[in-house]
PDB file of C-alpha atoms in Angstrom:
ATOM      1  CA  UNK A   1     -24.366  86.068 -86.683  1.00  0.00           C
ATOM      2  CA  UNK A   2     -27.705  85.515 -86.502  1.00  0.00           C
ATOM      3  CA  UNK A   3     -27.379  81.467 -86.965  1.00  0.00           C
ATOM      4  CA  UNK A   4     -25.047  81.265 -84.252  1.00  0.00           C
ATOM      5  CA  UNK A   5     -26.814  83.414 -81.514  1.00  0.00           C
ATOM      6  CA  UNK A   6     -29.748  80.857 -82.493  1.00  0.00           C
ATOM      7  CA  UNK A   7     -27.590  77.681 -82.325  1.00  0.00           C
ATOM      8  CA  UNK A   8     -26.276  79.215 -78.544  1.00  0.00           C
ATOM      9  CA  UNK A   9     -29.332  79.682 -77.355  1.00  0.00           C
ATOM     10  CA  UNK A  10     -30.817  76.364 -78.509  1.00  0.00           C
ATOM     11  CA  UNK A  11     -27.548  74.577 -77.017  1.00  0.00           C
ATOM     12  CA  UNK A  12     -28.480  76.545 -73.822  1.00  0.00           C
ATOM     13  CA  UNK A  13     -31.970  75.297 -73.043  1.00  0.00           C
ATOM     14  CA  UNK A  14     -30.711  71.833 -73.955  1.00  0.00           C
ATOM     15  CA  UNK A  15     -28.232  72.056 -71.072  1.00  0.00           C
ATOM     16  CA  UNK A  16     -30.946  73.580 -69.180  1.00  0.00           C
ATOM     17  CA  UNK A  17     -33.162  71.052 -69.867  1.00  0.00           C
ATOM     18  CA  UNK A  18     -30.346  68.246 -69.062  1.00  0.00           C
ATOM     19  CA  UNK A  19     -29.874  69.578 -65.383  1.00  0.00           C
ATOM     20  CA  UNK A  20     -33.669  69.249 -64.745  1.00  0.00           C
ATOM     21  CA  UNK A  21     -33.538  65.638 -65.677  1.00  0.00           C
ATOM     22  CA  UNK A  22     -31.053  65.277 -63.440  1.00  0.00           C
ATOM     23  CA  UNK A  23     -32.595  66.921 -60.941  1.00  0.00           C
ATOM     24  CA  UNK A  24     -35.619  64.655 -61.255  1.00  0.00           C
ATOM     25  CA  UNK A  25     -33.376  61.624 -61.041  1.00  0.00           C
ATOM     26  CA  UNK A  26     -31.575  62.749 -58.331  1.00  0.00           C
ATOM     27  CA  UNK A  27     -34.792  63.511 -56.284  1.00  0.00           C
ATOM     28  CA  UNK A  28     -36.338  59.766 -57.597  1.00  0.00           C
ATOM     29  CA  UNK A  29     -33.124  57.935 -56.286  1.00  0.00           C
ATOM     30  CA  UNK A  30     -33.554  60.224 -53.256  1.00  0.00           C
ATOM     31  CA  UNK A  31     -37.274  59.320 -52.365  1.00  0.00           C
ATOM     32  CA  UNK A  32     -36.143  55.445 -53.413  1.00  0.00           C
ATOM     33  CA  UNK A  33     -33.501  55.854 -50.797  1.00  0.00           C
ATOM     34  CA  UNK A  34     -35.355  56.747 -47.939  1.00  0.00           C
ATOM     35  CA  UNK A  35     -38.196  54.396 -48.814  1.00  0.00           C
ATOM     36  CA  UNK A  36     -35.986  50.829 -48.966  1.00  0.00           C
ATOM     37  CA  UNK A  37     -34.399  52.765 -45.519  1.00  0.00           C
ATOM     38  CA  UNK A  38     -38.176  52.985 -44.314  1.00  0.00           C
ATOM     39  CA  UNK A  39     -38.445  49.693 -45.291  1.00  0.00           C
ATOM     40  CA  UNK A  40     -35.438  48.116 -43.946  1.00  0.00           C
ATOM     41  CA  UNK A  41     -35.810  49.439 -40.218  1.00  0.00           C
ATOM     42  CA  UNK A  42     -39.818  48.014 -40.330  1.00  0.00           C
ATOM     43  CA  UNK A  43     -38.429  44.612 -41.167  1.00  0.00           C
ATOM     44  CA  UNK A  44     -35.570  45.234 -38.475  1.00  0.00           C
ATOM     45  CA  UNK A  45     -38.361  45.977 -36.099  1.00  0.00           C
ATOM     46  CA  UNK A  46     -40.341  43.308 -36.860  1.00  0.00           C
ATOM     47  CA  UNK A  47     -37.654  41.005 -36.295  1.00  0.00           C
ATOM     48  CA  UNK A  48     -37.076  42.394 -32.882  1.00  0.00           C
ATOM     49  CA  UNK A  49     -40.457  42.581 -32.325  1.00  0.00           C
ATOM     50  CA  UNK A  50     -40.074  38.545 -32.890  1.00  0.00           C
ATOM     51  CA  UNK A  51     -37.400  37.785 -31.189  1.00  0.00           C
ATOM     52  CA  UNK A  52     -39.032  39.651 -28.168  1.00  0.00           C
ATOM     53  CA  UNK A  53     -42.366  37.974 -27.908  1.00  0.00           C
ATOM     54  CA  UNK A  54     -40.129  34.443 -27.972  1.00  0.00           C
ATOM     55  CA  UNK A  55     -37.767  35.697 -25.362  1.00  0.00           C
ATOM     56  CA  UNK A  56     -40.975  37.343 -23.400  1.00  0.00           C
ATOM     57  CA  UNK A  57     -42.063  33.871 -23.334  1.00  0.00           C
ATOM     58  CA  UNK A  58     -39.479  31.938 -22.552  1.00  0.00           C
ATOM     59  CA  UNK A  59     -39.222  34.167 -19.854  1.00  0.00           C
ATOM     60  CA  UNK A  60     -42.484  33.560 -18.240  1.00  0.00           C
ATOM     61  CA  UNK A  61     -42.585  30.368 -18.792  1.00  0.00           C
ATOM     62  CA  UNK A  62     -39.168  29.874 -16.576  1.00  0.00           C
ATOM     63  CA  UNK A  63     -40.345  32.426 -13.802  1.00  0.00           C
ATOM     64  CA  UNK A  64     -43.815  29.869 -13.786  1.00  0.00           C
ATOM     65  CA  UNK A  65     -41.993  27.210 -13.473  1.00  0.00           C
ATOM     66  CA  UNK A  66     -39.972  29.074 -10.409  1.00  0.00           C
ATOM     67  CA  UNK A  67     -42.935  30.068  -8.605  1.00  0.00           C
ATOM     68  CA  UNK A  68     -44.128  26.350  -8.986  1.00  0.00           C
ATOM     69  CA  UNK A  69     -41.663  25.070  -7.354  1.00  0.00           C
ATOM     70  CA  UNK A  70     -41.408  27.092  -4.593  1.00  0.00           C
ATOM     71  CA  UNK A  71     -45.076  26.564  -3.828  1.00  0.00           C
ATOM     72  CA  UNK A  72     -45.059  22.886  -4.826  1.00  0.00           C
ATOM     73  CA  UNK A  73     -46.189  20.198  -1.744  1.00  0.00           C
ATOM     74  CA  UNK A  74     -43.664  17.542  -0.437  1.00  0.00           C
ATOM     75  CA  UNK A  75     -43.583  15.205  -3.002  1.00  0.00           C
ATOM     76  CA  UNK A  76     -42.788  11.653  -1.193  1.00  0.00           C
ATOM     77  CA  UNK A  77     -40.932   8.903  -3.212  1.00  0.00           C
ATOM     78  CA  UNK A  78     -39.305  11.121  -5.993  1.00  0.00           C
ATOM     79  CA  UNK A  79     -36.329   9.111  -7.614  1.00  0.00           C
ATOM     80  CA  UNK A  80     -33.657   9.931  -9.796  1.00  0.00           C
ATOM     81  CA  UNK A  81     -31.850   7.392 -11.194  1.00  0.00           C
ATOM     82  CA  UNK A  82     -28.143   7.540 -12.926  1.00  0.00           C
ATOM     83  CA  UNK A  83     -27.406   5.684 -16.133  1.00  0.00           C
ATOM     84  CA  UNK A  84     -28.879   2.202 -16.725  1.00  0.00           C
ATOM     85  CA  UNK A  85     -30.650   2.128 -13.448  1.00  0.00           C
ATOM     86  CA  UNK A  86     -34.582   1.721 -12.938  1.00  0.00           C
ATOM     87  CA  UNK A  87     -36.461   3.503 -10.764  1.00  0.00           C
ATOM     88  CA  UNK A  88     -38.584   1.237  -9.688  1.00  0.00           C
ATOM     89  CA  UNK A  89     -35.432  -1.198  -8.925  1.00  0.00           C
ATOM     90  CA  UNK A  90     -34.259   1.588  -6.940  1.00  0.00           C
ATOM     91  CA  UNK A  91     -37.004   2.281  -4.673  1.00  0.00           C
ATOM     92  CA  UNK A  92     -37.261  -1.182  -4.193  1.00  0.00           C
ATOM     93  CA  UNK A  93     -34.291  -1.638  -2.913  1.00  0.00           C
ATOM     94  CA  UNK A  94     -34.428   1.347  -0.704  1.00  0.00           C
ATOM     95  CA  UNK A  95     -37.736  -0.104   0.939  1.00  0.00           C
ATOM     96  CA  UNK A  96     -36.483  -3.504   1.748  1.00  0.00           C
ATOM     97  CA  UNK A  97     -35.462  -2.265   4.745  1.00  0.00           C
ATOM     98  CA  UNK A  98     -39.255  -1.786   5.817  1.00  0.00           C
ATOM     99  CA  UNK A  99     -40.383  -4.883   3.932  1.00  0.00           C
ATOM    100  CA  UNK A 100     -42.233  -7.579   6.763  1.00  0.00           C
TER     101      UNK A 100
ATOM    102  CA  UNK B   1     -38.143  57.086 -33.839  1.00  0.00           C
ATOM    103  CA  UNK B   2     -38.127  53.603 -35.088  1.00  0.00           C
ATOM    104  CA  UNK B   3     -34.618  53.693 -34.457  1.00  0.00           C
ATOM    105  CA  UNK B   4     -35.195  54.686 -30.231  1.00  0.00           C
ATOM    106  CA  UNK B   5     -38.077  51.668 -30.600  1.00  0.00           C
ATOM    107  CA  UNK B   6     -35.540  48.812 -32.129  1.00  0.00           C
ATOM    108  CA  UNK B   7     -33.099  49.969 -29.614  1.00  0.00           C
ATOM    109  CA  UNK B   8     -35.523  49.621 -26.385  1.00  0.00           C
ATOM    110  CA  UNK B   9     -36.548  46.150 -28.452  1.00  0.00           C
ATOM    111  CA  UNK B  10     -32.449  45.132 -28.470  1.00  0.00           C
ATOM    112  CA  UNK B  11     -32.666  45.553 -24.640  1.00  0.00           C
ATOM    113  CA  UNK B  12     -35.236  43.927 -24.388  1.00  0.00           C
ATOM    114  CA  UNK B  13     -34.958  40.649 -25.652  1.00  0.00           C
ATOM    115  CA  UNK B  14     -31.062  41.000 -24.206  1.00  0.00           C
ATOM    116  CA  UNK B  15     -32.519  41.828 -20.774  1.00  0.00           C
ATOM    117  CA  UNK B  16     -35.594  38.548 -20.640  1.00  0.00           C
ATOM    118  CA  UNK B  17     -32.954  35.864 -22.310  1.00  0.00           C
ATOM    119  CA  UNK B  18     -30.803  36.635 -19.665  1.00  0.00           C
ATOM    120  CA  UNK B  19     -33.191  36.411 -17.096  1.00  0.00           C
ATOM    121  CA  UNK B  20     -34.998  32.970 -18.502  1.00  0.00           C
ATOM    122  CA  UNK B  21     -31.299  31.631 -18.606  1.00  0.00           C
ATOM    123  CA  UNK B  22     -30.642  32.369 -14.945  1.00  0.00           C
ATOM    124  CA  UNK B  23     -33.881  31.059 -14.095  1.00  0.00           C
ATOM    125  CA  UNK B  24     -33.498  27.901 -15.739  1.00  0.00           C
ATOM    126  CA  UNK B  25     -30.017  27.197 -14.791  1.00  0.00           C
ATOM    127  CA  UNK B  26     -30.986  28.192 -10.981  1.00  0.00           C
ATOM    128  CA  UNK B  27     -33.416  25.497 -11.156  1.00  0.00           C
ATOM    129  CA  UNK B  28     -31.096  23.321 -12.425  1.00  0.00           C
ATOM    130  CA  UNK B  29     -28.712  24.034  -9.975  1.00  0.00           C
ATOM    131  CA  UNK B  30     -31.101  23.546  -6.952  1.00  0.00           C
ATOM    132  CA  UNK B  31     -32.530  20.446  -8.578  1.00  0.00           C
ATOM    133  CA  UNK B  32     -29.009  18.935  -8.417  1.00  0.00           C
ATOM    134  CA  UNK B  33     -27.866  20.467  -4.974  1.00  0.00           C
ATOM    135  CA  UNK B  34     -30.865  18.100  -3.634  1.00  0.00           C
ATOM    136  CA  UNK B  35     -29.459  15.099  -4.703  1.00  0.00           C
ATOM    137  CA  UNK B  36     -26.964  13.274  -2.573  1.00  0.00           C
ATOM    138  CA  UNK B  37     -22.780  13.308  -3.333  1.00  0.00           C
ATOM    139  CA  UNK B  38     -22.867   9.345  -3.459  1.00  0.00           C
ATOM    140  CA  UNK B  39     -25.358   9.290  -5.650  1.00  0.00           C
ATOM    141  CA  UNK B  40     -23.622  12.317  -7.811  1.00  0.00           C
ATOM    142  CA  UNK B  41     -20.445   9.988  -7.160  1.00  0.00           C
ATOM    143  CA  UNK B  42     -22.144   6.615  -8.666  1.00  0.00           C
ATOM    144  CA  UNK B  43     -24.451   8.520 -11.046  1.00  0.00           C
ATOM    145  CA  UNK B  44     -22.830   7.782 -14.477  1.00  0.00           C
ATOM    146  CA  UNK B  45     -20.492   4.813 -13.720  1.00  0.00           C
ATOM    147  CA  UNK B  46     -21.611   1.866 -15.899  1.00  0.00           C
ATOM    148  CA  UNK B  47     -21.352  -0.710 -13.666  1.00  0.00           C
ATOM    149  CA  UNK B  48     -23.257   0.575 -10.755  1.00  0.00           C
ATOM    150  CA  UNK B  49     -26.906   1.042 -11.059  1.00  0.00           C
ATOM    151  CA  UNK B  50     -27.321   4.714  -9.057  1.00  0.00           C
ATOM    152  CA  UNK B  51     -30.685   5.748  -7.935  1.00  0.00           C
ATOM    153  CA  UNK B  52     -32.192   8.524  -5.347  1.00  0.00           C
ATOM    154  CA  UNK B  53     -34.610   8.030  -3.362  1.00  0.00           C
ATOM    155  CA  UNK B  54     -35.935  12.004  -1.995  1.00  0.00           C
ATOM    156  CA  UNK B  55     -38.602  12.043   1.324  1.00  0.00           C
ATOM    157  CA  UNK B  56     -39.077   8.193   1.266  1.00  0.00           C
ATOM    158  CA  UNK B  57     -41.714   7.731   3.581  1.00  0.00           C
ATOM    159  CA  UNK B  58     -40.964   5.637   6.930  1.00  0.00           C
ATOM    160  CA  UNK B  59     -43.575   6.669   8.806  1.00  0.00           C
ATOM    161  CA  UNK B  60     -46.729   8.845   8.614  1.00  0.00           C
ATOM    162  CA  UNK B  61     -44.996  11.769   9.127  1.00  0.00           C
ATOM    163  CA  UNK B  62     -41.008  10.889   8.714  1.00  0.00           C
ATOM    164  CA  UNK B  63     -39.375  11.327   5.549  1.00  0.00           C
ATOM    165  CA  UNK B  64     -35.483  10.202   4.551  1.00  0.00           C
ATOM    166  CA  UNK B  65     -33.637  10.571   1.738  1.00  0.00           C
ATOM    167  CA  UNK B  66     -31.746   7.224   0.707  1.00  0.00           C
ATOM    168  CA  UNK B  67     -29.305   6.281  -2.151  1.00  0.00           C
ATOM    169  CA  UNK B  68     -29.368   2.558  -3.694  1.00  0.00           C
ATOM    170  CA  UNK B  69     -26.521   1.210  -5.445  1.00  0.00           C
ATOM    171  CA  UNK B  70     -26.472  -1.907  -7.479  1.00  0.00           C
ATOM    172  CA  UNK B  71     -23.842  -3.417  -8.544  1.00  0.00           C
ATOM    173  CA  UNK B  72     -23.911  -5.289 -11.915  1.00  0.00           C
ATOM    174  CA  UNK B  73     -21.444  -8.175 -10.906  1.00  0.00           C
ATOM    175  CA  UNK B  74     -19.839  -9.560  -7.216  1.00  0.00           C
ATOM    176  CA  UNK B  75     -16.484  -7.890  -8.210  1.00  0.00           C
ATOM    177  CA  UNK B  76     -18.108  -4.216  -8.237  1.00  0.00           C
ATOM    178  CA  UNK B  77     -20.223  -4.672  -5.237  1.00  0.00           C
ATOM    179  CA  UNK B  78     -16.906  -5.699  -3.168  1.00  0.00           C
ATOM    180  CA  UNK B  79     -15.096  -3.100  -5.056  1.00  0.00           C
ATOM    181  CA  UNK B  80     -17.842  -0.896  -3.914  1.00  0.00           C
ATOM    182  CA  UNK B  81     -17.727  -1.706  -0.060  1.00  0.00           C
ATOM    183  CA  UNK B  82     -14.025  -1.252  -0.334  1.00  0.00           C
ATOM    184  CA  UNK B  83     -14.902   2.183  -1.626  1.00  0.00           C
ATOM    185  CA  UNK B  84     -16.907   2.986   1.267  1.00  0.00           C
ATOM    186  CA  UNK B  85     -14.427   2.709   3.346  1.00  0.00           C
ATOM    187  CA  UNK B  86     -16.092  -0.797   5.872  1.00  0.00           C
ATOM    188  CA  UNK B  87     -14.142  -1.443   8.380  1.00  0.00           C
ATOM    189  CA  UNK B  88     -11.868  -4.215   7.561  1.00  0.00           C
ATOM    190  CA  UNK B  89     -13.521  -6.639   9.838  1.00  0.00           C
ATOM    191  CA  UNK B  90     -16.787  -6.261   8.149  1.00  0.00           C
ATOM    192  CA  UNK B  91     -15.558  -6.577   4.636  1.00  0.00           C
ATOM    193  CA  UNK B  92     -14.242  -9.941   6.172  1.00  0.00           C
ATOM    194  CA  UNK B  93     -17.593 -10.979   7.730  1.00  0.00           C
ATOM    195  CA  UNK B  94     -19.182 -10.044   4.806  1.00  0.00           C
ATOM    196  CA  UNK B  95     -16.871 -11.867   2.636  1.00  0.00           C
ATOM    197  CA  UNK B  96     -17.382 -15.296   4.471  1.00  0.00           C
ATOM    198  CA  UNK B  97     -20.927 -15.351   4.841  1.00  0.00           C
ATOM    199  CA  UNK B  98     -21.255 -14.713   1.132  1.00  0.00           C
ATOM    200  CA  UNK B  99     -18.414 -17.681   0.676  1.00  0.00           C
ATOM    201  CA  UNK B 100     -20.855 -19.550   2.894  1.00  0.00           C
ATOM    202  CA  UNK B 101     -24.199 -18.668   1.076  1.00  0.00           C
ATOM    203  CA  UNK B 102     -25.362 -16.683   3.743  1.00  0.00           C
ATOM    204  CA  UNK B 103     -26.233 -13.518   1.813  1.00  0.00           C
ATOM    205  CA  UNK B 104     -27.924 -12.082   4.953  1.00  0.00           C
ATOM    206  CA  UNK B 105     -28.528  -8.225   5.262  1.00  0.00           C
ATOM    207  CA  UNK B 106     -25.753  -6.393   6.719  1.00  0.00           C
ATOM    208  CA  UNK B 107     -25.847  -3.411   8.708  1.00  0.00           C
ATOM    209  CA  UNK B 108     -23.053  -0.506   8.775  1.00  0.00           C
ATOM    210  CA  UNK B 109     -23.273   2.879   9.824  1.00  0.00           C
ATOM    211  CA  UNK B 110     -20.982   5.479   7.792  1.00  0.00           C
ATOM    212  CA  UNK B 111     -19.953   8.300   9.115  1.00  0.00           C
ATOM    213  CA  UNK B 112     -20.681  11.478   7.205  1.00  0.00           C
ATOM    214  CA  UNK B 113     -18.168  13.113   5.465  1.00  0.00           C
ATOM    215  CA  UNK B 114     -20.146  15.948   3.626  1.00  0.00           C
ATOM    216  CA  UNK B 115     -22.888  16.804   5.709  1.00  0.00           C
ATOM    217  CA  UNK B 116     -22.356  20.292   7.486  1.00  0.00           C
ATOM    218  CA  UNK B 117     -23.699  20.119  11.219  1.00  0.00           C
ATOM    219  CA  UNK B 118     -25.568  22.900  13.372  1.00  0.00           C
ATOM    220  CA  UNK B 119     -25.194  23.782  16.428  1.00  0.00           C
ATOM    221  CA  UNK B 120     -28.277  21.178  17.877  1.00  0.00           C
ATOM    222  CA  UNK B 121     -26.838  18.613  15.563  1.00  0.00           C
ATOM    223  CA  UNK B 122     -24.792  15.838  17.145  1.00  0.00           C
ATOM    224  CA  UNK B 123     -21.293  15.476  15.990  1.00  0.00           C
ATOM    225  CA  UNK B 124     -21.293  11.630  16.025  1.00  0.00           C
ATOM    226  CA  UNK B 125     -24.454  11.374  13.836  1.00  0.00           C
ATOM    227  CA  UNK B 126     -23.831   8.769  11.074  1.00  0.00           C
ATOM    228  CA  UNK B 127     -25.550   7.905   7.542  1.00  0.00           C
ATOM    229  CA  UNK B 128     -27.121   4.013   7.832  1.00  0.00           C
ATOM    230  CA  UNK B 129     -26.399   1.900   5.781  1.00  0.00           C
ATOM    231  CA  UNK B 130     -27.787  -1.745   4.450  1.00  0.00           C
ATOM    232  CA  UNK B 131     -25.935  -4.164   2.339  1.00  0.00           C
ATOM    233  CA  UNK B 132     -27.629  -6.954   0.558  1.00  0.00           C
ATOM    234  CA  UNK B 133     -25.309  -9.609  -0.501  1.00  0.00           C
ATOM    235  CA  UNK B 134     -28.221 -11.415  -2.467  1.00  0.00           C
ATOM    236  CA  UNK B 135     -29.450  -8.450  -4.738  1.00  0.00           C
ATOM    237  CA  UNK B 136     -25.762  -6.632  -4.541  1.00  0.00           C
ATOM    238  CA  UNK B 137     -27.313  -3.557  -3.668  1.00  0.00           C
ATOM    239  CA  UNK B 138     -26.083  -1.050  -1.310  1.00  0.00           C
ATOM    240  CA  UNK B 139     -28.550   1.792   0.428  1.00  0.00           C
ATOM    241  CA  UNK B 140     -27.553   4.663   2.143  1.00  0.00           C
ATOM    242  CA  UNK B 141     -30.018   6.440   4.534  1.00  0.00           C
ATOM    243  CA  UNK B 142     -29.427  10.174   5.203  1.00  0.00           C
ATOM    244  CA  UNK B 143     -29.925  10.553   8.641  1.00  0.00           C
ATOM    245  CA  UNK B 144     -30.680  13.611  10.078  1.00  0.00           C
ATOM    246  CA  UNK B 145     -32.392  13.705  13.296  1.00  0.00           C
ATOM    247  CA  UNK B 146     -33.243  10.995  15.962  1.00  0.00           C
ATOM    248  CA  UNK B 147     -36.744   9.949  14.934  1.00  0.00           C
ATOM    249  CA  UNK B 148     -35.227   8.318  11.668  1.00  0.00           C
ATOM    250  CA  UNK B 149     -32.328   6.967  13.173  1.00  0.00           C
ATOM    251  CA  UNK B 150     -34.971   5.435  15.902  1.00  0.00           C
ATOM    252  CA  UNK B 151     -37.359   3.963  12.754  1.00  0.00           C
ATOM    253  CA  UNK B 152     -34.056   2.836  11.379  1.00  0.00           C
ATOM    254  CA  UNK B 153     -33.066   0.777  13.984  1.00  0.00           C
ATOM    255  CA  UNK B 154     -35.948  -0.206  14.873  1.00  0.00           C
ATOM    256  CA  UNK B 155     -36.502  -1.853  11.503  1.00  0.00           C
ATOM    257  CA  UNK B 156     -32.595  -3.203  11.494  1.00  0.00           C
ATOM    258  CA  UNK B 157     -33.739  -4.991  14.872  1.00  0.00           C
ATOM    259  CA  UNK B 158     -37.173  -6.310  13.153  1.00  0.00           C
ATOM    260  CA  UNK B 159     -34.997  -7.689  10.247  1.00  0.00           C
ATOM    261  CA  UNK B 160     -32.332  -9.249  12.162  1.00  0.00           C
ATOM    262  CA  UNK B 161     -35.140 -11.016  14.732  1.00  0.00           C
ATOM    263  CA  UNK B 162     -37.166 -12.220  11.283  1.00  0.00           C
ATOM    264  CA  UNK B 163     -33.774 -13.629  10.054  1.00  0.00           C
ATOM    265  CA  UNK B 164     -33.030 -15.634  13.401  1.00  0.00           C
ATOM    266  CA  UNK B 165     -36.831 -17.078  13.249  1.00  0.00           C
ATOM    267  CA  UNK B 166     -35.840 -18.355   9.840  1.00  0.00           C
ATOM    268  CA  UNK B 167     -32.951 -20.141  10.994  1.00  0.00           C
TER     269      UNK B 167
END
């Protein structure tokens, strides 16, 4: 009688001491969990933060080059030319006219 | 948090891309809208040699915008008078003198087909054109207003007196 209340009792604290272990690994994975989640939305930030600064720029640089033009003097002469042509061809050509 | 941050971040970079694309093709847009629809016509055809000419000076303080076509070969530069539409008689003028070796100037004035007219604007006004049998170029002057159509003709008259002396 005696043998078995011991061999209960011992079986007892070894379950007992089974859920603690478990409880511990549950609240390791836990505190792992929420650290790689930490971790994922600072990388997810920086990569926003990124893209931002790049798109911030881009931005300016297109609003810059807005304002310049708006404010930019009469330039005389300008020529565009289409496929094969040269410029300076062309604005020969269109001075001839005013050639002595 | 974080998570309200990324989100403002998401809107963000959404919010400036679109912006620096609407910039950039506005520019684009009003870059092109400058240039003339003979030029946008002429622009990528292989055998014509397109070019604009924006505020070419004429005088100290008159400006015109002109469009030069070359053509590569005789066949392309008749092809391209044909396109513009000369009256019949001048295609035929043309044609002899450059039978004959005469590759003077020619002068033509086009009427405008695009151009949108205000109320001070005459109705009759009409783009001026020079063809140079020798180089096989064409070049169309935007008129607008008097004053360049004045310079113009002056010049045509200047030309066509020079020629005369010559011969």
């Amino acid at each position: 009688m005696e043998k078995k209340r011991t061999k209960d009792i011992e079986q007892m604290l070894e379950q007992a001491a089974v859920r603690g272990g478990m409880r511990r690994l549950a609240g390791d994975l836990e505190a792992d969990g929420r650290r790689w989640l930490a971790a994922r939305r600072r990388r997810k930030t920086l990569t926003l933060t990124a893209a931002h600064t790049v798109t911030l720029a881009f931005m300016l640089v297109a609003v810059q080059a807005t304002v310049q033009r708006a404010e930019a003097p009469v330039e005389y002469n300008k020529v565009t030319v289409g496929a094969g042509a040269d410029p300076a061809q062309a604005l020969a050509c269109a001075k001839e006219i005013f050639s002595a | 948090m974080r998570r309200w941050l990324n989100t403002v971040l998401v809107v963000a970079v959404v919010a400036e891309a679109a912006v620096a694309l609407w910039l950039w093709q506005a520019q684009r847009r009003a870059e092109r809208s400058e240039l003339h629809p003979l030029f946008l016509r002429y622009e990528h055809c292989p055998d014509v040699a397109a070019g604009f000419v924006k505020n070419l000076r004429i005088a100290d303080t008159v400006t015109i915008d002109a469009v030069t076509l070359q053509a590569k070969d005789t066949a392309t530069w008749f092809q391209l008078l044909e396109n513009m539409e000369l009256p019949h008689a001048t295609m035929k003028e043309i044609r002899e003198k450059y039978i004959e070796g005469k590759n003077n100037l020619h002068f033509y004035r086009m009427p405008k087909k695009t151009a949108t007219y205000t109320q001070t604007e005459t109705i009759d006004r009409k783009d001026f054109v020079v063809l140079d049998p020798k180089e096989l170029s064409i070049c169309v002057y935007d008129v607008e207003n008097d004053i360049q159509e004045d310079i113009l003709l002056e010049k045509q008259f200047e030309k066509i007196s020079s020629t005369n002396k010559k011969i």
